[in-house]
mmCIF file of C-alpha atoms in Angstrom:
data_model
loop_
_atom_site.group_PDB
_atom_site.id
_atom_site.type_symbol
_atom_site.label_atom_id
_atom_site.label_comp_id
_atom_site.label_asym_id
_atom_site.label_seq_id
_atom_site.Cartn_x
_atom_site.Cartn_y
_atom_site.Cartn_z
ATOM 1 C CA UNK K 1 -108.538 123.785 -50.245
ATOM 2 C CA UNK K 2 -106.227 126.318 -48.777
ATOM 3 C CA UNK K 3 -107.091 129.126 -47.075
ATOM 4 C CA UNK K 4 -106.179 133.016 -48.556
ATOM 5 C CA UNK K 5 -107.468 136.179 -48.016
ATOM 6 C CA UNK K 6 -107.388 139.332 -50.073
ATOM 7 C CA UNK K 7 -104.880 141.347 -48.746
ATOM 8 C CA UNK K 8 -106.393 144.784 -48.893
ATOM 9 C CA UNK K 9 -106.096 147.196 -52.139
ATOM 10 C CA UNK K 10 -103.133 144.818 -52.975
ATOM 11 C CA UNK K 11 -105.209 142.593 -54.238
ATOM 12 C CA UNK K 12 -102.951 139.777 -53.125
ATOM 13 C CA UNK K 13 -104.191 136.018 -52.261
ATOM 14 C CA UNK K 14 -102.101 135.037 -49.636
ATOM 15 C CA UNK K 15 -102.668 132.852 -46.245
ATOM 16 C CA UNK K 16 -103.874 134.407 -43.246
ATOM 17 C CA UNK K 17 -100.836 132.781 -41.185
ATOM 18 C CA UNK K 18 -97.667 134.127 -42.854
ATOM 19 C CA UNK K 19 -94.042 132.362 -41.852
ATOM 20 C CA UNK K 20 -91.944 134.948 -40.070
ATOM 21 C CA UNK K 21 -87.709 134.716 -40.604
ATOM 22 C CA UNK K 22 -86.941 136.634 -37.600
ATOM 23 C CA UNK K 23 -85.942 133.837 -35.892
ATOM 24 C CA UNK K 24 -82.835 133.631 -38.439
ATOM 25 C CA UNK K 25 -81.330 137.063 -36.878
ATOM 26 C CA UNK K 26 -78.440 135.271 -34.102
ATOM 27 C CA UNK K 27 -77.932 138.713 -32.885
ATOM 28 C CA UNK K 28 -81.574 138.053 -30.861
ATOM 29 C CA UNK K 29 -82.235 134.633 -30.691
ATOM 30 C CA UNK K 30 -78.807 132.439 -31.150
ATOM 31 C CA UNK K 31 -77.026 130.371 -33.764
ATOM 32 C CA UNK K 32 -79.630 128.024 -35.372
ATOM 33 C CA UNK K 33 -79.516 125.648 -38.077
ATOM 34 C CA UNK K 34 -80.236 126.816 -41.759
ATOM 35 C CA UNK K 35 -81.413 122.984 -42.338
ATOM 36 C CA UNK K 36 -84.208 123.366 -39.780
ATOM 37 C CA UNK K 37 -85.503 126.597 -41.697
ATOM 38 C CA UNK K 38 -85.486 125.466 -44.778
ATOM 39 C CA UNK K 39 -87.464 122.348 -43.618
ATOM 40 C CA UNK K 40 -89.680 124.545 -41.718
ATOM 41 C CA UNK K 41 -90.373 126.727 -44.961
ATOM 42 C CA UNK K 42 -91.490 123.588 -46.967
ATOM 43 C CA UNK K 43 -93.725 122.876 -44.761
ATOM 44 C CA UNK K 44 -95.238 125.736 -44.494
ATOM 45 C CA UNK K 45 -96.090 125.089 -48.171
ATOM 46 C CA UNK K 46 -97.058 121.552 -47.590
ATOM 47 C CA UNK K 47 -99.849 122.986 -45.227
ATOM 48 C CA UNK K 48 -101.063 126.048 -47.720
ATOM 49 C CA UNK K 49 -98.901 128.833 -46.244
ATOM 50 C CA UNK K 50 -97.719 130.755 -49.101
ATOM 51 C CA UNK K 51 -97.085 134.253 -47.527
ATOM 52 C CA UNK K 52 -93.256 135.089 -46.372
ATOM 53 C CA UNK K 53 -91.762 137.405 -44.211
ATOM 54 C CA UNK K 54 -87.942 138.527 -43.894
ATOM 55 C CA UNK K 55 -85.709 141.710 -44.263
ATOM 56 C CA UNK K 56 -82.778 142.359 -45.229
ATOM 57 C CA UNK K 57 -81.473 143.344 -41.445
ATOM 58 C CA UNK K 58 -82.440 139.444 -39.909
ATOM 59 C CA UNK K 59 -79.117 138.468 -40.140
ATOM 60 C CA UNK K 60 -77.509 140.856 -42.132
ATOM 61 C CA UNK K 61 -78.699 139.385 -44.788
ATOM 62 C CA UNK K 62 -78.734 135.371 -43.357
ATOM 63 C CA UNK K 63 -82.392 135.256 -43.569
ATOM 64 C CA UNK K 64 -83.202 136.069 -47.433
ATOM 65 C CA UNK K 65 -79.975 133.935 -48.309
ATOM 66 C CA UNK K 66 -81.581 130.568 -46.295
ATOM 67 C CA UNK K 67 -85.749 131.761 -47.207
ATOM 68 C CA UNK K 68 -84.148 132.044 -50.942
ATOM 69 C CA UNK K 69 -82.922 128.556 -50.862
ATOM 70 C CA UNK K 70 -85.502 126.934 -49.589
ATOM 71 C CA UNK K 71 -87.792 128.639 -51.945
ATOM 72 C CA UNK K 72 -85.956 128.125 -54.927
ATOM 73 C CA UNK K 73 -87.877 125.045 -56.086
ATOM 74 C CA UNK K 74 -91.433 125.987 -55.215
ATOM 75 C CA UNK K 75 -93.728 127.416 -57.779
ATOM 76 C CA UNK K 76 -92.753 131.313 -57.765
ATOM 77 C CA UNK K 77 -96.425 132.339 -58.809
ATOM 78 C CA UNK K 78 -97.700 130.726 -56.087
ATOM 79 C CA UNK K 79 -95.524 131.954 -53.330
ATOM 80 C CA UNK K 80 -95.887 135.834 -51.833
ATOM 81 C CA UNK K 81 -92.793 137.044 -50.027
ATOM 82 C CA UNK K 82 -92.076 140.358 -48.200
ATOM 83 C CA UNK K 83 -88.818 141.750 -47.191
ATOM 84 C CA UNK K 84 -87.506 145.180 -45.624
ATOM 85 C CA UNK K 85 -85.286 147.974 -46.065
ATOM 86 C CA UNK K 86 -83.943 150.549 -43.254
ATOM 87 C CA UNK K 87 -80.376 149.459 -41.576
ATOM 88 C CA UNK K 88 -77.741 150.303 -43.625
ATOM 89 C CA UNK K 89 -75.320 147.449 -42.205
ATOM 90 C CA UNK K 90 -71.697 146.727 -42.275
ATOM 91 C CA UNK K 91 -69.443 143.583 -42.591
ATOM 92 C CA UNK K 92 -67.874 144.574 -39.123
ATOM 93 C CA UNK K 93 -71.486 144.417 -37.283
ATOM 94 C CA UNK K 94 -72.086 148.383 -37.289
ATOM 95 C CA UNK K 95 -75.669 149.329 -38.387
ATOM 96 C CA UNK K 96 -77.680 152.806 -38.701
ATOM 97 C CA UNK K 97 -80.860 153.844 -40.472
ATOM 98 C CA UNK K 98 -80.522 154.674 -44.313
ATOM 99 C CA UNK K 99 -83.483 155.480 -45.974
ATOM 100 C CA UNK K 100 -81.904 157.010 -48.706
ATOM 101 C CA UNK K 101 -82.916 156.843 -52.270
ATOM 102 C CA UNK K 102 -79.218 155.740 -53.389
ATOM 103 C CA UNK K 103 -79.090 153.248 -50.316
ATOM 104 C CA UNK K 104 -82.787 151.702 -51.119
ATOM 105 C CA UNK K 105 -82.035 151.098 -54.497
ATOM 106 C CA UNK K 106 -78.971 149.446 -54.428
ATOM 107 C CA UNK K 107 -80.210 147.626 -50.784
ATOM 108 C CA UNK K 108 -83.001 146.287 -53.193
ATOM 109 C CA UNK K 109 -80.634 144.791 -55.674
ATOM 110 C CA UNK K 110 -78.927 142.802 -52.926
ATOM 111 C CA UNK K 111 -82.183 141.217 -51.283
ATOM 112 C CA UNK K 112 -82.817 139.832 -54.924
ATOM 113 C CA UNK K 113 -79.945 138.938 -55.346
ATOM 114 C CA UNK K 114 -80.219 136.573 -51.658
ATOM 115 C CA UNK K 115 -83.710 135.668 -52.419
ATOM 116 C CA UNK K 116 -82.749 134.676 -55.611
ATOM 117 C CA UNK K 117 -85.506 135.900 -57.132
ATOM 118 C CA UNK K 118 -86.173 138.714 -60.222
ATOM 119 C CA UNK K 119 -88.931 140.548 -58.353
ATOM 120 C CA UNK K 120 -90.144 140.901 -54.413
ATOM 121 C CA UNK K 121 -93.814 141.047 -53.825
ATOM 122 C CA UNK K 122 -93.968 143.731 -51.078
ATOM 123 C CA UNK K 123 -91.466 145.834 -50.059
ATOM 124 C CA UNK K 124 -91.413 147.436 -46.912
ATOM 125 C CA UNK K 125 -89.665 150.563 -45.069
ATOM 126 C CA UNK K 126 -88.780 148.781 -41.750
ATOM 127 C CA UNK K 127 -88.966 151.844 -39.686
ATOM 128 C CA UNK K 128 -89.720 155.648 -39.951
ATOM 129 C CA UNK K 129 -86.189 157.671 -40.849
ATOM 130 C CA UNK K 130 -85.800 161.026 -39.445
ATOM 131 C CA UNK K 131 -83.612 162.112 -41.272
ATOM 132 C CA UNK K 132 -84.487 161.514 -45.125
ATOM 133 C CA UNK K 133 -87.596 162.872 -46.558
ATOM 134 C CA UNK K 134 -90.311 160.676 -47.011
ATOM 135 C CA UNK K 135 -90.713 162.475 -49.993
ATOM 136 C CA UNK K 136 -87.313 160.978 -51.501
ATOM 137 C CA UNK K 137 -87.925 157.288 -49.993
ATOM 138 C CA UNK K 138 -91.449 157.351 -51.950
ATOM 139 C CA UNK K 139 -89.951 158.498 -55.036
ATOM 140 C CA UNK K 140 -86.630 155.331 -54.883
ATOM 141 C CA UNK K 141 -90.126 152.873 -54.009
ATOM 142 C CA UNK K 142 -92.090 154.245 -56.707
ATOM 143 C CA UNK K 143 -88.608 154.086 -59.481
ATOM 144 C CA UNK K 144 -88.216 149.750 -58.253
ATOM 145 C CA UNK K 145 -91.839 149.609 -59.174
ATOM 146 C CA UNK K 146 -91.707 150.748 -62.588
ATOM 147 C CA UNK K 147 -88.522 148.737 -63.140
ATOM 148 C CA UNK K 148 -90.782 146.031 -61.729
ATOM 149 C CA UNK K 149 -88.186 144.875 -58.856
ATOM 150 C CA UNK K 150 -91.118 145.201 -56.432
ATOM 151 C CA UNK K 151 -94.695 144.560 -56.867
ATOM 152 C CA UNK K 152 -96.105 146.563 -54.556
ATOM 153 C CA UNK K 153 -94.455 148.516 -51.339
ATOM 154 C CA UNK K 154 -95.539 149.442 -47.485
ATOM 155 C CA UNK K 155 -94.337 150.044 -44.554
ATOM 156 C CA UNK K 156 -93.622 148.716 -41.144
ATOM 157 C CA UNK K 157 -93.459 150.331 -37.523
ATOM 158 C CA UNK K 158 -95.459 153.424 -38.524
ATOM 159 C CA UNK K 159 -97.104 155.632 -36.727
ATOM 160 C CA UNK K 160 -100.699 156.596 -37.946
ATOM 161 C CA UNK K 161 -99.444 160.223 -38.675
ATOM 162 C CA UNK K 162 -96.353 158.803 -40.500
ATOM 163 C CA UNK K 163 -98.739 156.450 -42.440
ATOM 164 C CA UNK K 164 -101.025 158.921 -43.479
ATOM 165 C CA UNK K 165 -98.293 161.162 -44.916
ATOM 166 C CA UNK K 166 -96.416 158.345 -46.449
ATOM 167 C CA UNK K 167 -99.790 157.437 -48.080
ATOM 168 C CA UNK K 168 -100.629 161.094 -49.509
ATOM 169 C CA UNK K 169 -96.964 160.809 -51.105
ATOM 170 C CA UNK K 170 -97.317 157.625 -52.969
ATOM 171 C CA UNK K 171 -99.153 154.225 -53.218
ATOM 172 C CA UNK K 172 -98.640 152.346 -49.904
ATOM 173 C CA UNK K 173 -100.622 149.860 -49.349
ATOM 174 C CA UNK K 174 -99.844 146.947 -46.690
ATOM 175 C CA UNK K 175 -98.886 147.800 -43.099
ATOM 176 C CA UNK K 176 -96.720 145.554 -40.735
ATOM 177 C CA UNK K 177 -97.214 146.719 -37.356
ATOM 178 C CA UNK K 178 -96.540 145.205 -33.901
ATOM 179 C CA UNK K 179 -99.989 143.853 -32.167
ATOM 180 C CA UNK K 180 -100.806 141.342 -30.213
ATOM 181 C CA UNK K 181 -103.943 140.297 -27.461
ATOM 182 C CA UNK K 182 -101.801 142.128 -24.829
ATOM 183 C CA UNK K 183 -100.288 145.017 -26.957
ATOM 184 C CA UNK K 184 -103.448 146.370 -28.177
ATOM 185 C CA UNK K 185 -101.972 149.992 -28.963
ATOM 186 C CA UNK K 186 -102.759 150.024 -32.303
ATOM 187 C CA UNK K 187 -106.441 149.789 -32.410
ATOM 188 C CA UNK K 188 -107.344 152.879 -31.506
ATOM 189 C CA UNK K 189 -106.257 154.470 -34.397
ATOM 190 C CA UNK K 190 -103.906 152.890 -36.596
ATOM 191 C CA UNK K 191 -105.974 149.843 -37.229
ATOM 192 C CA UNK K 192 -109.028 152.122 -38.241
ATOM 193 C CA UNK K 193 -107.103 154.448 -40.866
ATOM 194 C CA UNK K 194 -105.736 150.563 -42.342
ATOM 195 C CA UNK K 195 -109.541 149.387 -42.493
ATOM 196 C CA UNK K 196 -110.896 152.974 -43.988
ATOM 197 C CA UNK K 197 -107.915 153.236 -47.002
ATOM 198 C CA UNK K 198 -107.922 149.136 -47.423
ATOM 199 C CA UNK K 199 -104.179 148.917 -46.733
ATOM 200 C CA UNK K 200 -103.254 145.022 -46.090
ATOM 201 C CA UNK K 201 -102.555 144.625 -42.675
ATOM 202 C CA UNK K 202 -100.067 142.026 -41.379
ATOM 203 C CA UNK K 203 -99.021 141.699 -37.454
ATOM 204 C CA UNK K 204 -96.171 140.732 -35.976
ATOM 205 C CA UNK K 205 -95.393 139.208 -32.360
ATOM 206 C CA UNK K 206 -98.760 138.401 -32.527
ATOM 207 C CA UNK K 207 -97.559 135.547 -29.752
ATOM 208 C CA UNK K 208 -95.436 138.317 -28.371
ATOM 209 C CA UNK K 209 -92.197 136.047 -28.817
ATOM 210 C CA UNK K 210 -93.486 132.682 -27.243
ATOM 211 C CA UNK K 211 -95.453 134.441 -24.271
ATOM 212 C CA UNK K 212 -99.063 133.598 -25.735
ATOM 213 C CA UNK K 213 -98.543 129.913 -26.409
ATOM 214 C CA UNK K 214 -99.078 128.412 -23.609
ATOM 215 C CA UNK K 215 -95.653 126.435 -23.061
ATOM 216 C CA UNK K 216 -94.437 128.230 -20.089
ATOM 217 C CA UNK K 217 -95.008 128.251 -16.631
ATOM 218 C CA UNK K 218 -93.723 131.333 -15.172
ATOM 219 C CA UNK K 219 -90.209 130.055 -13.709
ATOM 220 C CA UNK K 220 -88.152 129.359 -17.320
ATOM 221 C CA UNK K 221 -85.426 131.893 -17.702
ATOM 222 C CA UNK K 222 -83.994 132.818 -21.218
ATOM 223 C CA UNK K 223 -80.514 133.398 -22.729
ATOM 224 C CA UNK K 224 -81.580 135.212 -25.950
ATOM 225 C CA UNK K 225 -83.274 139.045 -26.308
ATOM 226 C CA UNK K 226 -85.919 138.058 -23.881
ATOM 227 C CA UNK K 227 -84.318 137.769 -20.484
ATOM 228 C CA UNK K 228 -84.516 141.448 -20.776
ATOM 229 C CA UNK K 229 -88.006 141.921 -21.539
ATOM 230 C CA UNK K 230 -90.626 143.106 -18.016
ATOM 231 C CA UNK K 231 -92.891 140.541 -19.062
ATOM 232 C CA UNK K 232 -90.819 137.750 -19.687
ATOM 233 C CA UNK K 233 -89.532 138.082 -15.491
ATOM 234 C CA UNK K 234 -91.119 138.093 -11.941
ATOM 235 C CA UNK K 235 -94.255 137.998 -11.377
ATOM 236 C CA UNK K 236 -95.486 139.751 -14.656
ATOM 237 C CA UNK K 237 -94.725 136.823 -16.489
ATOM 238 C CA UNK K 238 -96.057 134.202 -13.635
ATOM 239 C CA UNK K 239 -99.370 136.103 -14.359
ATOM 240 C CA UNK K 240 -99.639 136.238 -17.920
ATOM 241 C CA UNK K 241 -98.496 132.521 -18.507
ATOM 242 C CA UNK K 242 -101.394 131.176 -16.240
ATOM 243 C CA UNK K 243 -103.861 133.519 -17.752
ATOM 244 C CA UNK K 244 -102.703 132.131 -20.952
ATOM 245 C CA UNK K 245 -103.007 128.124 -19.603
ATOM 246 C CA UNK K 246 -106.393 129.254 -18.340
ATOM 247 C CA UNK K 247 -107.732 129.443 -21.716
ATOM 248 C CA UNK K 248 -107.407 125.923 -22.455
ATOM 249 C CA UNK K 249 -111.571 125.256 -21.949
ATOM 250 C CA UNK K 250 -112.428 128.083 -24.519
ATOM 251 C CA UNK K 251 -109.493 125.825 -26.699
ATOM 252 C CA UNK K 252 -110.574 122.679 -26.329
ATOM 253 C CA UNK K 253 -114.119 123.921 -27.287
ATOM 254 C CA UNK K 254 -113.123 124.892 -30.438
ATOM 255 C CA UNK K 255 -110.676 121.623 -31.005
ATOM 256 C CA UNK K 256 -107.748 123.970 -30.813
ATOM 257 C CA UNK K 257 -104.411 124.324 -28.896
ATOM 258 C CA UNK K 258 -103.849 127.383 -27.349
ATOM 259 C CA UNK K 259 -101.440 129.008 -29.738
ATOM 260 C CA UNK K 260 -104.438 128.060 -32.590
ATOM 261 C CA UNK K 261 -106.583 130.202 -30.763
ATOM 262 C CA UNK K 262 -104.882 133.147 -29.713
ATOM 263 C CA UNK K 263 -103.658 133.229 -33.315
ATOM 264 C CA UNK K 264 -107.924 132.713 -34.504
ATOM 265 C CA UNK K 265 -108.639 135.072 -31.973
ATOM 266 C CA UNK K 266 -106.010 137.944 -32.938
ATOM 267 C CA UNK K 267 -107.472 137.601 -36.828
ATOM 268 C CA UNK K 268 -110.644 138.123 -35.912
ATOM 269 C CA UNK K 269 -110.307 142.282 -35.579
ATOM 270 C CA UNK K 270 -111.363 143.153 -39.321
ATOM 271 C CA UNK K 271 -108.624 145.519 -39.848
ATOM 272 C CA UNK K 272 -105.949 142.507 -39.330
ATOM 273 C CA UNK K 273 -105.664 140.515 -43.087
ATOM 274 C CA UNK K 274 -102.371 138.004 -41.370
ATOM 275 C CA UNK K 275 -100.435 137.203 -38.493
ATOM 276 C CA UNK K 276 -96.617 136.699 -38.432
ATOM 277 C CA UNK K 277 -95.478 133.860 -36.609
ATOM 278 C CA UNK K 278 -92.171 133.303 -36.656
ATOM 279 C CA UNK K 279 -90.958 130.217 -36.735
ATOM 280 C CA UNK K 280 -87.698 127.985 -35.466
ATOM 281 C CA UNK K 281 -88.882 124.255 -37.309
ATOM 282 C CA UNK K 282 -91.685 122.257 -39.120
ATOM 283 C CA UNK K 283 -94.020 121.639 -36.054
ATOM 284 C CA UNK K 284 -94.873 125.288 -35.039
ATOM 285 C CA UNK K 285 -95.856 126.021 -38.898
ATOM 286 C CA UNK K 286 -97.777 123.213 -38.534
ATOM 287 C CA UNK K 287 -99.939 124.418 -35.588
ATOM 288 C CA UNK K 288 -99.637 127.759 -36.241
ATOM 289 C CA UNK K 289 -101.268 126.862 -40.176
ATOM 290 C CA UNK K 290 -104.204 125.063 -38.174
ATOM 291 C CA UNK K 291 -105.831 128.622 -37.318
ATOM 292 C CA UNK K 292 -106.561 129.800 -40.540
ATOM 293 C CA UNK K 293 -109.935 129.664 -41.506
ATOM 294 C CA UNK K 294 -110.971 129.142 -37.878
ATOM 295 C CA UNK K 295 -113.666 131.578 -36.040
ATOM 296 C CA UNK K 296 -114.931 132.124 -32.699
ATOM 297 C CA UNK K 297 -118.095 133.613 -30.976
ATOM 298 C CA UNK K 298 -117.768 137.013 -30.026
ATOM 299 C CA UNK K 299 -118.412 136.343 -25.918
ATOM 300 C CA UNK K 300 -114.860 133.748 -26.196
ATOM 301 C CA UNK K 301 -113.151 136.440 -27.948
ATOM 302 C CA UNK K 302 -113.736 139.611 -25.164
ATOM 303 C CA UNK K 303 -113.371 136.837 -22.445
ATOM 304 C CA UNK K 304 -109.697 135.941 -24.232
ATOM 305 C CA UNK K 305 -109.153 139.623 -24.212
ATOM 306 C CA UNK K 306 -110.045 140.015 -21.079
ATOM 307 C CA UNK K 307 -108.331 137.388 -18.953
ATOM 308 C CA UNK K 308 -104.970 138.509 -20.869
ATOM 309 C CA UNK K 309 -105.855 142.329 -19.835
ATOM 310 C CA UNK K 310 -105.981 140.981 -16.346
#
């Protein structure tokens, strides 16, 4: 029986590991094959994932056109998929926020469009933009859910104070914000307000791009977006890849691999519905998938916490 969870006021069934597309954006992580995806994204299936995440930015546009491919032939009713809205983005490369009514609205059109699909089952704001009322945003959200484009809408990237406004304006209700077992930012207030108004709650980088799986040793180097992230060089990232390795007793324990139980362990706050993972080919859906429905005791989850705080 697969595993699903009811995704706050949505009311949505959907898996509590949800595929991430990110990986489809060659700006960050380098040309990959589409075939690989879309083979990935059955799978996910296969194994009862049947939440989706993309935007329209991954790729300008690459990632709906390959996630609406592969998706074309599975049962539509079945499947939950999320996409994004914020970089207004040219055929030339250039990019800027555009939160505009006019720009969401006709931004919306083309996502169907590349999904191939009639409706999308959350939409999201992908960031906070400063310079368009949230006021007009809320009212192009609230005119593609009447036309019923969009089932329901969110946000992602918000601040507390930006999702407390955007949620006296209209009817937000799923969150994607960054988290993870070493970026804990967000649970001392954001996570709370989520759990208090019910507002689905799905996390990405929840493996903070590869860091938390336990695959590393400390000396790799990278060519894509990371080689210029702090904890990804030097000693910083020596430290947090053994810490990581050293949690291979509390895994085995629990029959797990590592990246099954920092993904168990990172559901287990009450505010958090689903973790993103995103995903390059079949076998990490398939590991990542083995975490849902998983628990552990409460002393293995501070002492996870606490040997990655180290």
């Amino acid at each position: 029986m697969c595993c699903r969870v009811r995704f706050g006021k949505s009311g949505l069934s959907v898996s509590p590991i949800c595929y991430g597309s990110w990986q489809l954006s060659p700006r960050y992580w380098g040309e990959l094959p589409a075939e690989q995806f879309k083979e990935a994204i059955h799978r996910a299936f296969d194994v009862g994932v049947n939440f989706f995440d993309t935007a329209d930015a991954y790729g300008d546009g690459l990632s709906e056109q390959v996630l609406g491919e592969a998706l074309a032939d599975l049962p539509r009713e079945e499947i939950v998929v999320a996409t994004k809205v914020y970089w207004h983005f040219y055929p030339d490369g250039r990019r800027h926020p555009d939160l505009s009514a006019d720009y969401i609205i006709r931004e919306c059109e083309q996502s169907l469009k590349r999904l191939k699909m009639d409706y999308v089952d959350i939409y999201l704001l992908h960031a906070y933009d400063p310079l368009t009322p949230l006021e007009e945003t809320t009212e192009a959200l609230e005119k593609l859910y009447k036309a019923g484009k969009i089932r329901y809408y969110g946000a992602s990237n918000f601040t507390v104070e930006q999702m407390r406004y955007a949620c006296k304006l209209g009817n937000y209700v799923a969150l994607q914000p960054r988290y993870s077992l070493i970026d804990r930012e967000i649970e001392k207030d954001l996570l709370p307000y989520c759990a208090i108004e019910d507002i689905g709650v799905f996390v990405f980088s929840p493996l903070y791009h590869g860091l938390l799986t336990g695959k590393y040793q400390g000396t790799e180097t990278f060519d894509d977006f990371r080689k210029n992230l702090p904890r990804f060089q030097g000693e910083k990232f020596k430290q947090i890849t053994a810490a990581v390795r050293g949690l291979k007793p509390i895994a085995d324990k629990y029959q797990m691999s590592l990246v099954q139980l920092i993904l168990a362990a990172t559901l287990a706050h009450p505010a958090v519905h689903c973790a993103i993972v995103g995903i390059k080919n079949a076998s990490q859906i398939k590991e990542a998938a083995g975490a849902m429905g998983k628990s552990i005791e409460r002393e293995d989850y501070f002492a996870i916490r606490n040997a990655l705080n180290a």
